[in-house]
Amino acid sequence: MTHRIHDKRLNRSLEAVPVSSSMGNATVVELRSASPTRSLTFGTMGIAPLPDTLKVLTVENADRRRFKGVGTQLLGIAEQVRAERRLPSTTLTCQDEGAAEFFFKQGFRFTGPDASAKNAAMQYRVDHPSAELPDDCVFLGDMRKP
């Protein structure tokens, strides 16, 4: 299956294909250009199936300033894997407050201590993009997408 990545520098959409490799129980998915003459890596993701969830270990855009849509495409691939394995959810540990809003927009919600406050504050931020994130709430930790 091909995916589309926007190259901001060229201002055009490029075709991308996932290339998977196994590392023990984990799988590394590399999203690469479909071009046979010029191979580019757009980003990578590590995933591991657990008994009740698909755990996203890492998501990385190779060049955030240049490529747009990499994380969305990678998380879409994770959801396909989750569905194929019939796992009830996808989980990850958000380690970057800047990425928290992206994951939230992709359907992930915080779990654990203070989850309600984090989710409410993040929903407010999504609904009001110019609003500042509250200083009393740290947007790091476990997130789950049912």
Short mmCIF file of N, CA and C in Angstrom, two decimals:
data_model
loop_
_atom_site.label_atom_id
_atom_site.label_comp_id
_atom_site.label_asym_id
_atom_site.label_seq_id
_atom_site.Cartn_x
_atom_site.Cartn_y
_atom_site.Cartn_z
N MET A 1 0.84 -1.18 0.00
CA MET A 1 0.00 0.00 0.00
C MET A 1 0.88 1.24 0.00
N THR A 2 0.56 2.20 -0.84
CA THR A 2 1.34 3.43 -0.86
C THR A 2 0.68 4.49 0.00
N HIS A 3 1.49 5.39 0.48
CA HIS A 3 1.05 6.50 1.32
C HIS A 3 1.54 7.78 0.68
N ARG A 4 0.97 8.90 1.09
CA ARG A 4 1.36 10.20 0.54
C ARG A 4 1.99 11.06 1.62
N ILE A 5 3.15 11.64 1.29
CA ILE A 5 3.86 12.54 2.18
C ILE A 5 4.04 13.86 1.44
N HIS A 6 3.79 14.97 2.11
CA HIS A 6 3.96 16.27 1.47
C HIS A 6 5.38 16.77 1.70
N ASP A 7 6.06 17.07 0.60
CA ASP A 7 7.41 17.64 0.64
C ASP A 7 7.24 19.16 0.56
N LYS A 8 7.47 19.85 1.67
CA LYS A 8 7.28 21.30 1.72
C LYS A 8 8.29 22.04 0.84
N ARG A 9 9.47 21.49 0.73
CA ARG A 9 10.52 22.14 -0.07
C ARG A 9 10.15 22.12 -1.56
N LEU A 10 9.64 20.99 -2.03
CA LEU A 10 9.24 20.87 -3.44
C LEU A 10 7.79 21.27 -3.67
N ASN A 11 7.04 21.45 -2.58
CA ASN A 11 5.62 21.77 -2.61
C ASN A 11 4.83 20.78 -3.47
N ARG A 12 5.06 19.51 -3.18
CA ARG A 12 4.30 18.46 -3.88
C ARG A 12 4.22 17.22 -3.00
N SER A 13 3.31 16.37 -3.38
CA SER A 13 3.09 15.12 -2.65
C SER A 13 3.97 14.03 -3.25
N LEU A 14 4.56 13.23 -2.37
CA LEU A 14 5.42 12.13 -2.80
C LEU A 14 4.82 10.81 -2.33
N GLU A 15 5.00 9.77 -3.14
CA GLU A 15 4.53 8.45 -2.75
C GLU A 15 5.53 7.83 -1.78
N ALA A 16 5.00 7.15 -0.78
CA ALA A 16 5.85 6.48 0.21
C ALA A 16 5.35 5.06 0.42
N VAL A 17 6.28 4.18 0.71
CA VAL A 17 5.93 2.79 1.00
C VAL A 17 6.55 2.38 2.34
N PRO A 18 5.81 1.59 3.12
CA PRO A 18 6.37 1.11 4.39
C PRO A 18 7.27 -0.10 4.15
N VAL A 19 8.40 -0.10 4.83
CA VAL A 19 9.33 -1.23 4.80
C VAL A 19 9.50 -1.68 6.24
N SER A 20 9.15 -2.95 6.53
CA SER A 20 9.17 -3.45 7.90
C SER A 20 10.32 -4.41 8.13
N SER A 21 10.86 -4.37 9.33
CA SER A 21 11.87 -5.33 9.75
C SER A 21 11.62 -5.70 11.20
N SER A 22 11.90 -6.94 11.54
CA SER A 22 11.66 -7.42 12.90
C SER A 22 12.91 -7.29 13.74
N MET A 23 12.69 -6.95 15.00
CA MET A 23 13.76 -6.89 15.99
C MET A 23 13.20 -7.52 17.26
N GLY A 24 13.34 -8.83 17.38
CA GLY A 24 12.74 -9.54 18.51
C GLY A 24 11.23 -9.50 18.38
N ASN A 25 10.55 -9.09 19.43
CA ASN A 25 9.09 -8.97 19.43
C ASN A 25 8.63 -7.68 18.76
N ALA A 26 9.54 -6.75 18.54
CA ALA A 26 9.18 -5.46 17.97
C ALA A 26 9.35 -5.47 16.44
N THR A 27 8.65 -4.54 15.82
CA THR A 27 8.76 -4.32 14.39
C THR A 27 9.13 -2.87 14.17
N VAL A 28 10.10 -2.62 13.30
CA VAL A 28 10.45 -1.27 12.90
C VAL A 28 9.87 -1.05 11.51
N VAL A 29 9.09 0.01 11.39
CA VAL A 29 8.49 0.36 10.11
C VAL A 29 9.18 1.63 9.63
N GLU A 30 9.77 1.54 8.46
CA GLU A 30 10.42 2.70 7.85
C GLU A 30 9.54 3.13 6.68
N LEU A 31 9.19 4.40 6.65
CA LEU A 31 8.40 4.94 5.56
C LEU A 31 9.38 5.57 4.57
N ARG A 32 9.47 4.97 3.38
CA ARG A 32 10.46 5.37 2.38
C ARG A 32 9.77 5.84 1.10
N SER A 33 10.50 6.62 0.33
CA SER A 33 9.97 7.07 -0.95
C SER A 33 9.82 5.87 -1.89
N ALA A 34 8.83 5.96 -2.74
CA ALA A 34 8.57 4.89 -3.69
C ALA A 34 9.41 5.05 -4.95
N SER A 35 10.17 6.11 -5.04
CA SER A 35 10.98 6.38 -6.22
C SER A 35 12.08 5.33 -6.39
N PRO A 36 12.17 4.71 -7.56
CA PRO A 36 13.23 3.71 -7.77
C PRO A 36 14.61 4.34 -7.97
N THR A 37 14.66 5.64 -8.27
CA THR A 37 15.94 6.29 -8.53
C THR A 37 16.47 7.12 -7.37
N ARG A 38 15.57 7.61 -6.52
CA ARG A 38 16.02 8.45 -5.41
C ARG A 38 15.29 8.02 -4.14
N SER A 39 15.97 7.27 -3.34
CA SER A 39 15.36 6.73 -2.13
C SER A 39 15.53 7.70 -0.96
N LEU A 40 14.42 8.06 -0.34
CA LEU A 40 14.42 8.93 0.83
C LEU A 40 13.73 8.21 1.98
N THR A 41 14.20 8.42 3.17
CA THR A 41 13.49 7.94 4.35
C THR A 41 12.72 9.12 4.92
N PHE A 42 11.40 8.95 5.03
CA PHE A 42 10.56 10.01 5.58
C PHE A 42 10.46 9.91 7.10
N GLY A 43 10.45 8.70 7.62
CA GLY A 43 10.34 8.53 9.06
C GLY A 43 10.30 7.06 9.43
N THR A 44 10.36 6.82 10.74
CA THR A 44 10.34 5.45 11.26
C THR A 44 9.42 5.36 12.47
N MET A 45 9.00 4.13 12.74
CA MET A 45 8.16 3.85 13.90
C MET A 45 8.51 2.47 14.41
N GLY A 46 8.57 2.33 15.72
CA GLY A 46 8.74 1.02 16.34
C GLY A 46 7.44 0.64 17.02
N ILE A 47 7.01 -0.61 16.81
CA ILE A 47 5.77 -1.09 17.43
C ILE A 47 6.01 -2.49 17.99
N ALA A 48 5.24 -2.84 19.02
CA ALA A 48 5.34 -4.17 19.60
C ALA A 48 3.96 -4.61 20.08
N PRO A 49 3.51 -5.79 19.66
CA PRO A 49 2.23 -6.29 20.16
C PRO A 49 2.40 -6.81 21.59
N LEU A 50 1.50 -6.42 22.44
CA LEU A 50 1.42 -6.93 23.81
C LEU A 50 0.11 -7.72 23.91
N PRO A 51 -0.13 -8.43 24.99
CA PRO A 51 -1.34 -9.26 25.05
C PRO A 51 -2.65 -8.50 24.81
N ASP A 52 -2.74 -7.24 25.23
CA ASP A 52 -4.01 -6.53 25.09
C ASP A 52 -3.91 -5.21 24.35
N THR A 53 -2.76 -4.92 23.71
CA THR A 53 -2.59 -3.65 23.03
C THR A 53 -1.44 -3.71 22.04
N LEU A 54 -1.45 -2.79 21.11
CA LEU A 54 -0.28 -2.59 20.26
C LEU A 54 0.45 -1.38 20.83
N LYS A 55 1.66 -1.57 21.26
CA LYS A 55 2.44 -0.50 21.86
C LYS A 55 3.28 0.19 20.79
N VAL A 56 3.09 1.50 20.63
CA VAL A 56 3.93 2.30 19.75
C VAL A 56 5.14 2.71 20.59
N LEU A 57 6.30 2.24 20.20
CA LEU A 57 7.52 2.50 20.97
C LEU A 57 8.16 3.82 20.57
N THR A 58 8.18 4.11 19.29
CA THR A 58 8.77 5.35 18.78
C THR A 58 8.04 5.78 17.52
N VAL A 59 8.02 7.08 17.29
CA VAL A 59 7.54 7.66 16.03
C VAL A 59 8.49 8.81 15.74
N GLU A 60 9.08 8.79 14.55
CA GLU A 60 10.06 9.84 14.23
C GLU A 60 9.92 10.29 12.79
N ASN A 61 9.82 11.59 12.60
CA ASN A 61 9.85 12.19 11.28
C ASN A 61 11.31 12.50 10.98
N ALA A 62 11.81 12.05 9.84
CA ALA A 62 13.22 12.23 9.49
C ALA A 62 13.60 13.70 9.32
N ASP A 63 12.66 14.52 8.87
CA ASP A 63 12.93 15.94 8.67
C ASP A 63 11.62 16.71 8.78
N ARG A 64 11.28 17.09 10.00
CA ARG A 64 10.00 17.74 10.29
C ARG A 64 9.82 19.05 9.52
N ARG A 65 10.93 19.75 9.27
CA ARG A 65 10.83 21.02 8.55
C ARG A 65 10.49 20.79 7.07
N ARG A 66 10.84 19.63 6.56
CA ARG A 66 10.62 19.37 5.13
C ARG A 66 9.38 18.51 4.85
N PHE A 67 9.16 17.47 5.64
CA PHE A 67 8.09 16.51 5.33
C PHE A 67 6.90 16.68 6.27
N LYS A 68 5.72 16.66 5.69
CA LYS A 68 4.49 16.78 6.46
C LYS A 68 3.64 15.54 6.23
N GLY A 69 3.03 15.03 7.30
CA GLY A 69 2.14 13.89 7.19
C GLY A 69 2.78 12.57 7.56
N VAL A 70 4.04 12.60 7.96
CA VAL A 70 4.77 11.37 8.27
C VAL A 70 4.17 10.68 9.49
N GLY A 71 3.99 11.40 10.58
CA GLY A 71 3.44 10.81 11.79
C GLY A 71 2.04 10.27 11.59
N THR A 72 1.23 11.00 10.87
CA THR A 72 -0.14 10.55 10.59
C THR A 72 -0.13 9.24 9.81
N GLN A 73 0.73 9.15 8.80
CA GLN A 73 0.82 7.94 8.01
C GLN A 73 1.33 6.77 8.85
N LEU A 74 2.36 7.02 9.67
CA LEU A 74 2.90 5.95 10.51
C LEU A 74 1.87 5.45 11.52
N LEU A 75 1.14 6.36 12.15
CA LEU A 75 0.11 5.92 13.09
C LEU A 75 -1.03 5.19 12.38
N GLY A 76 -1.29 5.55 11.14
CA GLY A 76 -2.28 4.82 10.35
C GLY A 76 -1.84 3.38 10.11
N ILE A 77 -0.55 3.20 9.85
CA ILE A 77 0.00 1.86 9.68
C ILE A 77 -0.13 1.07 10.99
N ALA A 78 0.15 1.74 12.11
CA ALA A 78 0.01 1.08 13.42
C ALA A 78 -1.43 0.63 13.63
N GLU A 79 -2.39 1.44 13.24
CA GLU A 79 -3.80 1.06 13.41
C GLU A 79 -4.16 -0.13 12.52
N GLN A 80 -3.57 -0.22 11.34
CA GLN A 80 -3.81 -1.37 10.48
C GLN A 80 -3.26 -2.64 11.14
N VAL A 81 -2.07 -2.55 11.71
CA VAL A 81 -1.46 -3.70 12.39
C VAL A 81 -2.32 -4.10 13.58
N ARG A 82 -2.78 -3.12 14.36
CA ARG A 82 -3.63 -3.39 15.52
C ARG A 82 -4.89 -4.13 15.09
N ALA A 83 -5.52 -3.65 14.02
CA ALA A 83 -6.76 -4.28 13.54
C ALA A 83 -6.49 -5.70 13.03
N GLU A 84 -5.40 -5.89 12.30
CA GLU A 84 -5.06 -7.23 11.79
C GLU A 84 -4.83 -8.22 12.92
N ARG A 85 -4.25 -7.75 14.01
CA ARG A 85 -3.98 -8.63 15.15
C ARG A 85 -5.14 -8.70 16.14
N ARG A 86 -6.19 -7.97 15.83
CA ARG A 86 -7.40 -7.92 16.65
C ARG A 86 -7.11 -7.52 18.10
N LEU A 87 -6.26 -6.53 18.24
CA LEU A 87 -5.96 -5.98 19.57
C LEU A 87 -6.93 -4.85 19.85
N PRO A 88 -7.39 -4.70 21.10
CA PRO A 88 -8.44 -3.72 21.40
C PRO A 88 -7.99 -2.26 21.41
N SER A 89 -6.68 -2.00 21.50
CA SER A 89 -6.25 -0.60 21.58
C SER A 89 -4.81 -0.45 21.10
N THR A 90 -4.43 0.81 20.95
CA THR A 90 -3.05 1.18 20.65
C THR A 90 -2.61 2.10 21.78
N THR A 91 -1.41 1.88 22.32
CA THR A 91 -0.91 2.71 23.40
C THR A 91 0.46 3.26 23.05
N LEU A 92 0.83 4.31 23.76
CA LEU A 92 2.16 4.89 23.64
C LEU A 92 2.45 5.68 24.90
N THR A 93 3.70 6.01 25.08
CA THR A 93 4.11 6.88 26.18
C THR A 93 4.61 8.17 25.56
N CYS A 94 3.87 9.25 25.79
CA CYS A 94 4.23 10.55 25.24
C CYS A 94 5.37 11.12 26.07
N GLN A 95 6.49 11.38 25.41
CA GLN A 95 7.66 11.90 26.09
C GLN A 95 8.03 13.30 25.62
N ASP A 96 7.12 13.95 24.90
CA ASP A 96 7.37 15.27 24.34
C ASP A 96 6.06 16.05 24.39
N GLU A 97 6.03 17.12 25.17
CA GLU A 97 4.79 17.89 25.28
C GLU A 97 4.34 18.44 23.93
N GLY A 98 5.28 18.74 23.05
CA GLY A 98 4.91 19.22 21.73
C GLY A 98 4.18 18.17 20.92
N ALA A 99 4.51 16.91 21.12
CA ALA A 99 3.87 15.82 20.40
C ALA A 99 2.52 15.45 21.01
N ALA A 100 2.27 15.84 22.24
CA ALA A 100 1.03 15.46 22.92
C ALA A 100 -0.21 15.93 22.15
N GLU A 101 -0.16 17.14 21.64
CA GLU A 101 -1.31 17.66 20.89
C GLU A 101 -1.52 16.86 19.60
N PHE A 102 -0.44 16.50 18.93
CA PHE A 102 -0.54 15.67 17.73
C PHE A 102 -1.19 14.33 18.05
N PHE A 103 -0.71 13.65 19.09
CA PHE A 103 -1.28 12.35 19.46
C PHE A 103 -2.75 12.50 19.86
N PHE A 104 -3.06 13.57 20.58
CA PHE A 104 -4.44 13.83 21.00
C PHE A 104 -5.34 13.97 19.77
N LYS A 105 -4.89 14.72 18.78
CA LYS A 105 -5.67 14.91 17.56
C LYS A 105 -5.83 13.60 16.78
N GLN A 106 -4.92 12.66 17.00
CA GLN A 106 -4.99 11.35 16.34
C GLN A 106 -5.89 10.38 17.11
N GLY A 107 -6.50 10.83 18.21
CA GLY A 107 -7.45 10.00 18.94
C GLY A 107 -6.92 9.40 20.23
N PHE A 108 -5.65 9.66 20.57
CA PHE A 108 -5.10 9.15 21.82
C PHE A 108 -5.55 10.03 22.98
N ARG A 109 -5.74 9.40 24.14
CA ARG A 109 -6.11 10.13 25.35
C ARG A 109 -5.19 9.68 26.48
N PHE A 110 -4.90 10.61 27.38
CA PHE A 110 -4.05 10.29 28.52
C PHE A 110 -4.75 9.30 29.43
N THR A 111 -3.97 8.45 30.05
CA THR A 111 -4.47 7.50 31.03
C THR A 111 -3.66 7.69 32.31
N GLY A 112 -4.12 7.11 33.38
CA GLY A 112 -3.37 7.18 34.63
C GLY A 112 -3.68 8.42 35.44
N PRO A 113 -2.79 8.75 36.40
CA PRO A 113 -3.03 9.89 37.29
C PRO A 113 -3.19 11.20 36.51
N ASP A 114 -4.15 11.99 36.93
CA ASP A 114 -4.43 13.30 36.33
C ASP A 114 -4.89 13.23 34.88
N ALA A 115 -5.31 12.06 34.41
CA ALA A 115 -5.72 11.91 33.01
C ALA A 115 -6.89 12.83 32.66
N SER A 116 -7.86 12.93 33.54
CA SER A 116 -9.03 13.77 33.25
C SER A 116 -8.64 15.23 33.06
N ALA A 117 -7.78 15.72 33.94
CA ALA A 117 -7.34 17.12 33.83
C ALA A 117 -6.51 17.33 32.57
N LYS A 118 -5.62 16.41 32.27
CA LYS A 118 -4.79 16.52 31.06
C LYS A 118 -5.66 16.51 29.80
N ASN A 119 -6.60 15.57 29.74
CA ASN A 119 -7.45 15.46 28.56
C ASN A 119 -8.35 16.68 28.39
N ALA A 120 -8.88 17.20 29.49
CA ALA A 120 -9.73 18.39 29.41
C ALA A 120 -8.92 19.61 28.96
N ALA A 121 -7.73 19.76 29.51
CA ALA A 121 -6.88 20.89 29.13
C ALA A 121 -6.44 20.78 27.66
N MET A 122 -6.12 19.58 27.23
CA MET A 122 -5.71 19.40 25.84
C MET A 122 -6.89 19.61 24.90
N GLN A 123 -8.08 19.16 25.27
CA GLN A 123 -9.25 19.40 24.43
C GLN A 123 -9.50 20.90 24.29
N TYR A 124 -9.33 21.64 25.39
CA TYR A 124 -9.49 23.09 25.33
C TYR A 124 -8.48 23.69 24.36
N ARG A 125 -7.26 23.23 24.42
CA ARG A 125 -6.19 23.72 23.54
C ARG A 125 -6.52 23.42 22.08
N VAL A 126 -7.03 22.24 21.79
CA VAL A 126 -7.40 21.87 20.42
C VAL A 126 -8.56 22.75 19.94
N ASP A 127 -9.53 23.00 20.81
CA ASP A 127 -10.68 23.83 20.45
C ASP A 127 -10.32 25.30 20.33
N HIS A 128 -9.27 25.73 21.04
CA HIS A 128 -8.83 27.13 21.05
C HIS A 128 -7.32 27.16 20.78
N PRO A 129 -6.90 27.03 19.53
CA PRO A 129 -5.48 26.89 19.19
C PRO A 129 -4.58 28.02 19.67
N SER A 130 -5.11 29.20 19.84
CA SER A 130 -4.26 30.31 20.30
C SER A 130 -4.09 30.32 21.82
N ALA A 131 -4.84 29.47 22.51
CA ALA A 131 -4.75 29.41 23.97
C ALA A 131 -3.42 28.77 24.39
N GLU A 132 -2.88 29.27 25.46
CA GLU A 132 -1.65 28.71 26.02
C GLU A 132 -1.99 27.43 26.78
N LEU A 133 -1.05 26.50 26.79
CA LEU A 133 -1.22 25.31 27.63
C LEU A 133 -1.01 25.71 29.07
N PRO A 134 -1.78 25.17 29.99
CA PRO A 134 -1.62 25.55 31.40
C PRO A 134 -0.28 25.09 31.96
N ASP A 135 0.30 25.94 32.80
CA ASP A 135 1.59 25.62 33.42
C ASP A 135 1.48 24.54 34.48
N ASP A 136 0.29 24.34 35.04
CA ASP A 136 0.13 23.39 36.13
C ASP A 136 -0.17 21.97 35.66
N CYS A 137 -0.14 21.74 34.36
CA CYS A 137 -0.45 20.43 33.81
C CYS A 137 0.69 20.00 32.89
N VAL A 138 1.26 18.84 33.16
CA VAL A 138 2.36 18.31 32.35
C VAL A 138 1.79 17.28 31.38
N PHE A 139 1.97 17.53 30.10
CA PHE A 139 1.39 16.67 29.07
C PHE A 139 2.37 15.60 28.63
N LEU A 140 2.72 14.76 29.57
CA LEU A 140 3.60 13.62 29.32
C LEU A 140 2.95 12.40 29.96
N GLY A 141 3.28 11.23 29.45
CA GLY A 141 2.79 10.01 30.08
C GLY A 141 2.09 9.08 29.12
N ASP A 142 1.44 8.08 29.68
CA ASP A 142 0.79 7.05 28.90
C ASP A 142 -0.47 7.57 28.23
N MET A 143 -0.65 7.15 26.97
CA MET A 143 -1.84 7.51 26.21
C MET A 143 -2.37 6.25 25.54
N ARG A 144 -3.69 6.22 25.33
CA ARG A 144 -4.33 5.06 24.73
C ARG A 144 -5.35 5.54 23.69
N LYS A 145 -5.41 4.76 22.61
CA LYS A 145 -6.44 4.98 21.58
C LYS A 145 -7.24 3.70 21.49
N PRO A 146 -8.52 3.78 21.83
CA PRO A 146 -9.36 2.57 21.79
C PRO A 146 -9.58 2.08 20.37
#
